[in-house]
């Protein structure tokens, strides 16, 4: 897929840029287009090697971190706040992507990657050293901001360096490490938790992630400087003026819009998980005020973005495109459905099903493995057919089947194989949905790729945040009543500790009246979560219908800007001038 010849002359790079420059490009977009003109095929593959190294580190992190959270929160006597922390995380997933897209567009891809890697490393350090639930929750903000930034920038980098027919595959590649890290996650968790050393589970990644990022940062940074010396990048003065003018920088980053968005999501979603902790529950003045202010912020946000923001964090005008709107809606409901049961599914497996740490981890990760494998395989289908819409429709139908099996085999008497089958089928459907990004990106021009990817990614994250909130609301409001219903009266004094520490629940002897009652309570609540999740999976069937089935070859021609990208046999966008000294990056 990539061939190498002679090095390109900087003068050739500059001549190409003069013919491919376009209006209304921000500095970051111009930088990456300049980089694609300046680097060799070798430089491109070094950058992708760095992407994959970083992907392995992030994949291992994702496979293990979630398993440490129940132990960390239980250490602080706050297991029932798992969904609350999950809601905060998903809100951060949503609100981080637009600023990262802004940084990538305003300053550059190299700068956005650097900021993201710094934040996730800081988050790991703070998580490992936290001494109370407040400090741990605060550390999640830095961790999530960094992780989201890295994963989001991987998508942007794939869009910058591939044509549309290859993009589904290269979007899937950073997820491919899940194919082997899935099975590494269980033993890692088992080994770390054997010594009750969950802090090291976070701390080790503060070393691993920055080291894995080195090849990517070196390649991007070097070729960005090379493009600047060749005169390809002409936005240096713009960046300098922004850094010297804080007011202009805040306007460019749309800080007020970000505050409205963050406050609105936080104040609307958190009450769902917190209401049960107030004596008056939903009638508590604190909850009412949070909801009212949150709704006002969410109403004000689109008004600000459309009418007043000079440089909106989310270009909501793009939602007038039915493919962007439909694709974002599909991923919103798909991830909302998943996160309705996911926060407590691991705890359910350990407590109600009596599985070991490793077995519970592997059952949960079966879905990740299946989604990764199907995502890579279906990317080849998209590459050779140029079709994405019917793939997404098939993925939705498969997820509905998997959700139905999850409900059917939720009961305590079902086998491990039955549990895994539901997880695997759900995962296969999720892998198919990964190609939504290709259709959404194909519907806009290259200068809008980061913005539209931010909208799509926000759909993922807001869906997850809403799902987490619903999950927390169901768990915190229903579990105490179910425990009271099933537990012997003599054990009612343990209800609070069982609710707040899942290890306290698992400590009751298997087969004892108390453990049987706890298992039934867990099972009752999980059944409700899974039914709600299944119902939501039917909504995307209507949303995919409004998406256009875009011809990816035609969309590639429309988005021509020049430069070395993966998937073009000539090593350039079709509109770029040919030069015999240019390197080629094409299909093999």
XYZ file of C-alpha atoms in Angstrom:
588
model
C 0.000 0.000 0.000
C 2.931 2.364 0.294
C 5.921 2.634 -1.961
C 9.071 4.726 -1.581
C 11.182 6.439 -4.204
C 13.305 9.554 -3.988
C 12.965 12.373 -1.468
C 10.831 15.295 -2.533
C 12.363 18.684 -3.051
C 10.969 21.461 -0.809
C 10.433 23.580 -3.928
C 8.145 20.897 -5.309
C 6.218 20.925 -2.042
C 5.775 24.684 -2.240
C 4.630 24.546 -5.860
C 1.985 21.985 -5.000
C 0.695 24.098 -2.129
C 0.209 27.130 -4.323
C -2.148 25.184 -6.567
C -4.099 23.499 -3.784
C -4.603 26.306 -1.299
C -8.206 26.969 -0.401
C -10.014 29.716 1.361
C -11.266 29.654 4.932
C -8.727 27.080 6.109
C -7.566 27.413 9.688
C -3.908 27.138 10.630
C -4.286 23.551 11.822
C -5.915 22.376 8.593
C -3.250 24.147 6.533
C -0.524 22.582 8.681
C -1.673 19.001 8.179
C -2.206 19.575 4.456
C 1.305 20.989 4.383
C 2.614 17.972 6.269
C 1.028 15.575 3.755
C 2.873 17.502 1.043
C 6.159 17.551 2.952
C 6.566 14.059 4.301
C 7.901 10.955 2.647
C 6.068 7.646 2.569
C 8.564 6.531 5.248
C 7.549 9.485 7.433
C 3.891 8.606 6.978
C 4.466 5.005 8.033
C 6.551 6.067 11.044
C 3.664 8.273 12.125
C 1.232 5.375 11.685
C 3.584 3.086 13.632
C 3.381 5.665 16.437
C -0.403 5.719 16.148
C -0.485 1.938 16.550
C 1.921 1.922 19.518
C -0.236 4.505 21.228
C -3.313 2.481 20.297
C -1.883 -0.587 22.048
C -1.277 1.424 25.226
C -4.757 2.987 25.171
C -6.304 -0.394 24.418
C -4.621 -2.022 27.434
C -5.708 0.931 29.537
C -9.332 0.550 28.380
C -9.284 -3.197 29.053
C -8.179 -2.813 32.662
C -9.077 0.599 34.080
C -12.816 -0.071 34.275
C -12.127 -3.158 36.437
C -10.131 -1.082 38.941
C -12.922 1.460 39.418
C -15.204 -0.725 41.582
C -12.272 -1.385 43.927
C -11.176 2.243 44.021
C -14.703 3.483 44.768
C -15.273 0.711 47.299
C -12.016 1.709 49.041
C -13.604 5.122 49.547
C -17.015 3.628 50.493
C -18.670 4.936 47.333
C -19.421 1.978 45.046
C -22.949 3.248 44.388
C -21.366 6.328 42.787
C -19.907 4.247 39.942
C -22.588 5.457 37.542
C -22.126 9.037 38.743
C -18.413 8.831 37.936
C -19.322 7.181 34.647
C -21.704 10.044 33.887
C -18.971 12.588 34.618
C -16.610 10.622 32.387
C -19.062 10.540 29.501
C -19.829 14.237 29.917
C -16.084 14.802 29.667
C -16.009 12.543 26.612
C -18.628 14.813 25.053
C -17.263 18.218 26.043
C -13.592 17.399 25.388
C -13.905 16.505 21.712
C -15.035 19.923 20.424
C -12.102 21.757 22.117
C -9.676 19.112 20.853
C -11.079 19.600 17.350
C -10.608 23.346 17.822
C -7.004 22.926 18.968
C -6.363 20.605 16.017
C -7.867 23.100 13.568
C -6.544 26.321 15.110
C -3.038 25.230 16.172
C -2.346 21.855 14.550
C -2.552 18.070 14.855
C 0.861 17.820 16.552
C -0.206 20.338 19.203
C -3.515 18.556 19.848
C -1.776 15.178 20.269
C 0.775 16.721 22.658
C -1.863 18.330 24.889
C -3.876 15.084 24.988
C -0.882 12.951 25.980
C 0.040 15.401 28.739
C -3.508 15.355 30.157
C -3.893 11.566 30.212
C -0.496 11.161 31.905
C -1.466 13.704 34.555
C -4.769 11.877 35.051
C -3.031 8.528 35.659
C -0.745 10.118 38.238
C -3.636 11.775 40.090
C -5.744 8.582 40.037
C -2.914 6.526 41.485
C -2.314 9.024 44.313
C -5.940 9.925 45.177
C -6.943 9.535 48.825
C -10.707 10.157 48.670
C -13.588 9.863 46.216
C -13.485 13.581 45.393
C -9.818 13.483 44.389
C -10.393 10.278 42.419
C -13.356 11.783 40.544
C -11.360 14.937 39.793
C -8.509 12.823 38.403
C -10.981 11.199 36.012
C -11.461 14.577 34.343
C -7.806 14.791 33.282
C -7.665 11.110 32.364
C -10.786 11.229 30.215
C -9.798 14.511 28.559
C -6.470 12.988 27.522
C -7.866 9.647 26.435
C -10.627 11.278 24.423
C -8.139 13.643 22.828
C -5.881 10.787 21.734
C -8.689 8.631 20.351
C -10.363 11.572 18.641
C -7.092 12.703 17.059
C -6.503 9.154 15.783
C -9.752 9.517 13.826
C -8.752 12.941 12.537
C -5.308 11.646 11.569
C -6.909 8.769 9.651
C -9.130 11.257 7.831
C -6.120 13.451 7.006
C -3.966 10.627 5.643
C -6.349 8.295 3.768
C -8.863 8.465 0.976
C -12.485 7.653 1.819
C -12.497 4.049 0.563
C -9.536 3.160 2.780
C -10.710 5.275 5.707
C -13.002 2.688 7.296
C -10.031 0.330 7.569
C -7.663 2.945 8.952
C -10.317 4.170 11.383
C -10.530 0.572 12.594
C -6.759 0.001 12.853
C -6.295 1.950 16.128
C -8.961 -0.346 17.580
C -7.303 -3.541 16.308
C -5.050 -4.008 19.393
C -8.253 -5.028 21.210
C -7.969 -8.311 19.310
C -5.100 -9.371 21.586
C -5.239 -6.947 24.524
C -8.757 -8.202 25.257
C -7.262 -11.426 26.541
C -4.367 -9.677 28.247
C -6.730 -7.501 30.270
C -8.041 -10.311 32.488
C -4.630 -11.628 33.634
C -3.363 -8.075 34.229
C -6.383 -7.254 36.370
C -6.121 -10.567 38.223
C -2.425 -10.044 38.975
C -2.771 -6.444 40.155
C -5.877 -7.048 42.260
C -4.388 -10.200 43.800
C -2.298 -7.845 45.911
C -5.126 -5.276 46.187
C -2.829 -2.855 44.367
C -5.323 -1.016 42.160
C -3.232 2.177 42.459
C -0.399 0.614 40.448
C -3.019 -0.339 37.859
C -3.342 3.379 37.130
C 0.248 4.423 37.827
C 1.921 2.086 35.337
C 0.169 3.793 32.423
C 1.718 7.137 33.390
C 4.969 5.560 32.142
C 3.679 3.438 29.246
C 1.569 5.998 27.367
C 4.146 8.828 26.981
C 6.833 6.380 25.820
C 4.525 4.889 23.180
C 3.709 8.373 21.873
C 7.309 9.273 20.987
C 7.438 8.008 17.329
C 4.198 9.764 16.398
C 5.204 13.093 17.936
C 8.682 12.996 16.374
C 7.336 12.265 12.883
C 4.559 14.848 13.046
C 6.768 17.513 14.592
C 9.642 16.965 12.145
C 7.505 17.069 9.025
C 5.537 20.066 10.297
C 8.837 21.973 10.638
C 9.895 20.716 7.200
C 6.666 22.027 5.652
C 7.134 25.382 7.403
C 10.690 25.727 6.038
C 9.405 24.921 2.549
C 6.874 27.746 2.851
C 3.856 25.431 2.684
C 2.467 26.482 6.068
C 1.531 30.145 5.959
C -0.471 30.527 9.178
C 2.386 31.101 11.630
C 1.449 34.733 12.103
C -2.152 33.779 12.850
C -1.099 31.388 15.619
C 1.323 33.914 17.086
C -1.314 36.638 17.159
C -3.792 34.316 18.871
C -1.274 33.444 21.585
C -0.559 37.147 22.132
C -4.265 38.010 22.286
C -6.114 35.994 24.967
C -9.492 37.520 24.043
C -9.119 36.434 20.419
C -7.973 32.979 21.537
C -11.003 32.534 23.818
C -13.265 33.652 20.974
C -11.618 31.199 18.599
C -11.989 28.360 21.128
C -15.568 29.451 21.972
C -15.098 29.215 25.731
C -18.604 30.508 26.517
C -20.204 27.906 24.269
C -18.113 25.194 25.924
C -19.224 26.376 29.394
C -22.899 26.323 28.374
C -22.534 22.843 26.893
C -20.653 21.448 29.895
C -22.946 23.020 32.491
C -26.073 21.914 30.655
C -25.044 18.275 30.334
C -23.694 18.084 33.877
C -26.670 19.700 35.599
C -29.246 17.680 33.659
C -27.590 14.257 33.804
C -26.018 14.113 37.272
C -29.327 14.466 39.187
C -30.422 11.109 37.757
C -27.639 9.395 39.703
C -27.628 11.708 42.733
C -31.355 12.166 43.488
C -31.559 8.993 45.589
C -28.857 10.359 47.941
C -31.025 13.339 48.980
C -33.722 12.870 51.651
C -36.429 14.396 49.434
C -35.066 12.737 46.285
C -36.536 14.399 43.160
C -38.365 17.056 45.169
C -35.116 18.199 46.802
C -34.419 21.918 46.076
C -30.843 21.009 45.074
C -32.048 18.600 42.401
C -34.705 21.000 41.101
C -32.240 23.883 40.813
C -29.702 21.682 39.002
C -32.297 20.511 36.495
C -33.723 23.977 35.813
C -30.314 25.609 35.329
C -29.147 22.674 33.202
C -32.157 22.848 30.892
C -31.698 26.614 30.486
C -28.037 26.082 29.549
C -28.898 23.390 27.015
C -31.506 25.654 25.414
C -29.091 28.585 25.342
C -26.232 26.531 23.862
C -27.578 26.010 20.309
C -28.868 29.610 20.233
C -25.386 30.873 21.120
C -23.657 28.553 18.654
C -25.885 29.458 15.708
C -26.567 33.153 16.343
C -23.641 34.604 18.286
C -20.528 32.399 18.317
C -17.912 33.673 15.856
C -16.143 30.312 15.905
C -18.571 27.714 17.328
C -17.176 24.607 19.063
C -19.874 22.554 17.363
C -20.815 23.711 13.884
C -24.500 22.963 14.335
C -25.198 24.266 10.817
C -23.658 20.996 9.649
C -26.603 19.158 11.233
C -28.728 20.456 8.372
C -27.014 17.733 6.373
C -29.278 14.663 6.828
C -26.311 12.261 6.772
C -24.588 14.140 9.592
C -27.829 14.342 11.590
C -28.827 10.722 11.017
C -25.340 9.326 11.641
C -24.974 11.278 14.889
C -28.392 10.068 16.023
C -27.525 6.447 15.273
C -24.404 6.488 17.442
C -26.182 8.483 20.185
C -28.861 5.839 20.720
C -26.500 2.893 20.202
C -24.148 4.100 22.931
C -26.949 5.263 25.207
C -28.280 1.698 25.067
C -24.868 0.189 25.869
C -24.151 2.414 28.855
C -27.520 1.760 30.480
C -26.274 -1.603 31.724
C -22.480 -1.419 31.308
C -21.489 0.441 34.538
C -22.839 -2.300 36.780
C -22.477 -5.346 34.534
C -19.053 -6.289 35.911
C -20.360 -6.006 39.495
C -23.389 -8.099 38.503
C -21.138 -10.850 37.131
C -18.960 -10.938 40.251
C -21.801 -10.762 42.789
C -24.942 -12.307 41.264
C -23.135 -14.830 39.066
C -20.183 -15.519 41.370
C -17.522 -15.229 38.652
C -13.850 -14.614 39.405
C -12.219 -11.273 38.585
C -10.661 -12.720 35.442
C -13.801 -14.519 34.240
C -15.954 -11.417 34.745
C -13.369 -9.304 32.922
C -13.248 -11.712 29.979
C -17.054 -11.876 29.681
C -17.302 -8.084 29.585
C -14.411 -7.816 27.120
C -15.909 -10.374 24.727
C -17.993 -7.538 23.312
C -14.912 -5.369 22.717
C -13.138 -8.236 20.981
C -16.088 -8.939 18.711
C -16.602 -5.273 17.815
C -12.925 -4.864 16.933
C -12.802 -7.989 14.774
C -16.030 -7.180 12.946
C -14.985 -3.542 12.544
C -11.759 -4.510 10.766
C -13.472 -7.094 8.551
C -16.379 -4.861 7.581
C -13.909 -2.088 6.688
C -12.729 -4.243 3.777
C -16.338 -4.598 2.625
C -16.701 -0.815 2.605
C -13.357 -0.448 0.831
C -14.311 -2.750 -2.043
C -18.004 -1.824 -2.337
C -17.855 1.893 -1.544
C -21.072 1.347 0.439
C -21.547 2.243 4.096
C -25.290 2.759 4.682
C -26.416 -0.854 4.405
C -23.514 -1.947 6.589
C -24.754 0.375 9.339
C -28.327 -0.887 8.935
C -27.073 -4.460 9.276
C -25.142 -3.500 12.397
C -28.257 -2.052 14.041
C -30.230 -5.240 13.356
C -27.428 -7.404 14.751
C -27.268 -5.281 17.919
C -31.020 -5.735 18.419
C -30.589 -9.516 18.225
C -27.707 -9.354 20.706
C -29.725 -7.163 23.070
C -32.593 -9.639 22.964
C -30.249 -12.501 23.843
C -28.812 -10.460 26.732
C -32.327 -10.112 28.174
C -33.139 -13.792 27.602
C -29.929 -15.091 29.186
C -29.730 -12.593 32.034
C -31.173 -14.994 34.607
C -28.961 -16.541 37.270
C -29.286 -20.051 35.817
C -27.893 -19.203 32.367
C -24.474 -20.558 31.390
C -21.300 -18.563 30.729
C -21.564 -19.505 27.053
C -25.034 -17.974 26.836
C -23.816 -14.766 28.447
C -20.868 -14.560 26.079
C -23.019 -15.185 22.987
C -25.132 -12.114 23.743
C -22.024 -10.008 24.333
C -20.372 -11.219 21.132
C -23.393 -10.537 18.905
C -23.789 -7.066 20.398
C -20.100 -6.465 19.741
C -20.356 -7.555 16.113
C -23.140 -5.047 15.560
C -21.094 -2.304 17.218
C -18.186 -3.021 14.870
C -20.475 -2.458 11.883
C -21.496 0.940 13.279
C -17.886 2.161 13.180
C -18.297 2.977 9.481
C -20.830 5.697 10.300
C -17.833 8.030 10.540
C -16.915 7.377 6.895
C -20.352 8.388 5.657
C -20.490 11.486 7.827
C -17.001 12.630 6.783
C -17.812 11.957 3.124
C -20.794 14.301 3.373
C -18.620 17.411 4.005
C -15.502 19.138 2.658
C -12.064 18.457 4.131
C -11.989 21.761 6.008
C -15.079 20.569 7.955
C -13.812 17.051 8.717
C -12.625 17.872 12.247
C -15.850 19.755 13.019
C -18.148 17.039 11.725
C -16.096 14.332 13.442
C -16.486 16.322 16.668
C -20.269 16.362 16.199
C -20.314 12.605 15.593
C -18.005 11.936 18.533
C -20.193 14.148 20.722
C -23.130 11.973 19.717
C -21.230 8.923 20.983
C -20.313 10.615 24.248
C -23.592 12.337 25.043
C -25.330 9.043 24.345
C -22.976 7.355 26.790
C -23.546 10.084 29.391
C -27.320 9.801 29.087
C -27.066 6.015 29.320
C -24.872 6.247 32.409
C -27.333 8.642 34.018
C -30.260 6.331 33.331
C -28.189 3.430 34.659
C -27.326 5.296 37.854
C -30.930 6.379 38.303
C -32.210 2.806 37.966
C -29.511 1.332 40.229
C -29.566 3.877 43.061
C -33.348 4.152 43.131
C -34.295 0.480 42.731
C -31.508 -1.578 44.321
C -32.171 -0.528 47.964
C -35.854 -1.444 47.604
C -35.026 -4.791 45.986
C -32.539 -5.568 48.769
C -35.140 -4.706 51.375
C -37.662 -6.912 49.571
C -35.431 -9.995 49.337
C -33.085 -9.824 52.335
C -34.058 -11.374 55.668
C -35.073 -8.687 58.166
C -32.005 -9.533 60.263
C -29.771 -8.434 57.376
C -31.481 -5.098 56.629
C -28.758 -3.263 58.535
C -26.326 -4.269 55.770
C -28.308 -2.667 52.917
C -26.268 0.558 52.868
C -22.914 -1.234 52.869
C -24.088 -3.668 50.175
C -25.255 -0.769 48.005
C -22.050 1.230 48.445
C -19.486 -1.585 48.284
C -19.968 -4.485 45.883
C -17.189 -6.407 47.654
C -19.313 -6.285 50.818
C -22.073 -7.938 48.788
C -19.678 -10.556 47.408
C -18.368 -11.276 50.927
C -21.555 -13.121 51.933
C -21.099 -16.875 51.545
C -22.352 -18.347 48.302
C -25.587 -20.253 48.936
C -26.415 -18.420 52.176
C -29.903 -16.823 52.471
C -28.304 -13.365 52.436
C -26.264 -14.029 49.282
C -29.261 -15.560 47.483
C -31.292 -12.467 48.340
C -28.533 -10.135 47.121
C -28.231 -12.126 43.897
C -31.991 -11.823 43.259
C -31.885 -8.076 43.923
C -28.966 -7.605 41.514
C -30.700 -9.779 38.936
C -34.006 -7.864 39.160
C -32.319 -4.514 38.604
C -30.094 -5.768 35.775
C -33.145 -7.175 33.983
C -34.802 -3.742 33.969
C -31.605 -2.116 32.668
C -31.295 -4.613 29.804
C -34.933 -4.220 28.731
C -34.620 -0.426 28.595
C -31.363 -0.803 26.633
C -33.023 -3.142 24.119
C -35.959 -0.794 23.485
C -33.609 2.094 22.631
C -31.847 0.036 19.951
C -34.911 0.277 17.693
C -34.660 4.076 17.324
C -31.566 4.019 15.031
C -33.557 2.060 12.438
C -35.440 5.269 11.618
C -32.344 7.480 11.792
C -30.240 5.511 9.312
C -33.087 5.846 6.793
C -32.456 9.602 6.410
C -28.735 9.145 5.676
C -27.575 9.402 2.066
C -25.790 6.364 0.653
C -22.795 8.370 -0.598
C -20.568 7.232 -3.461
C -17.185 7.265 -1.720
C -15.191 7.499 -4.963
C -17.107 10.611 -6.029
C -16.726 12.128 -2.561
C -12.950 11.573 -2.730
C -12.732 13.521 -5.959
C -14.745 16.381 -4.473
C -12.449 16.642 -1.433
C -9.199 16.829 -3.422
C -6.441 18.949 -1.819
C -3.112 17.319 -2.793
C -0.552 15.480 -0.729
C 0.621 11.982 0.155
C -2.319 9.955 1.439
C -2.990 6.241 1.765
C -5.178 4.772 -0.947
C -4.206 6.774 -4.029
C -2.132 4.801 -6.486
C -0.271 7.902 -7.616
C 0.622 8.893 -4.087
C -1.355 12.110 -4.286
C -4.849 13.494 -4.330
C -6.080 13.361 -7.895
C -6.016 17.124 -8.258
C -2.375 17.569 -7.189
C 0.231 18.173 -9.886
C 2.465 15.284 -10.801
C 6.196 15.475 -10.114
C 8.556 12.602 -10.865
C 10.521 13.189 -7.648
C 7.484 12.847 -5.413
C 7.085 9.782 -3.266
C 4.077 7.583 -3.794
C 1.626 6.096 -1.365
C -0.827 3.882 -3.170
C -2.766 0.669 -3.075
C -0.725 -2.458 -3.420
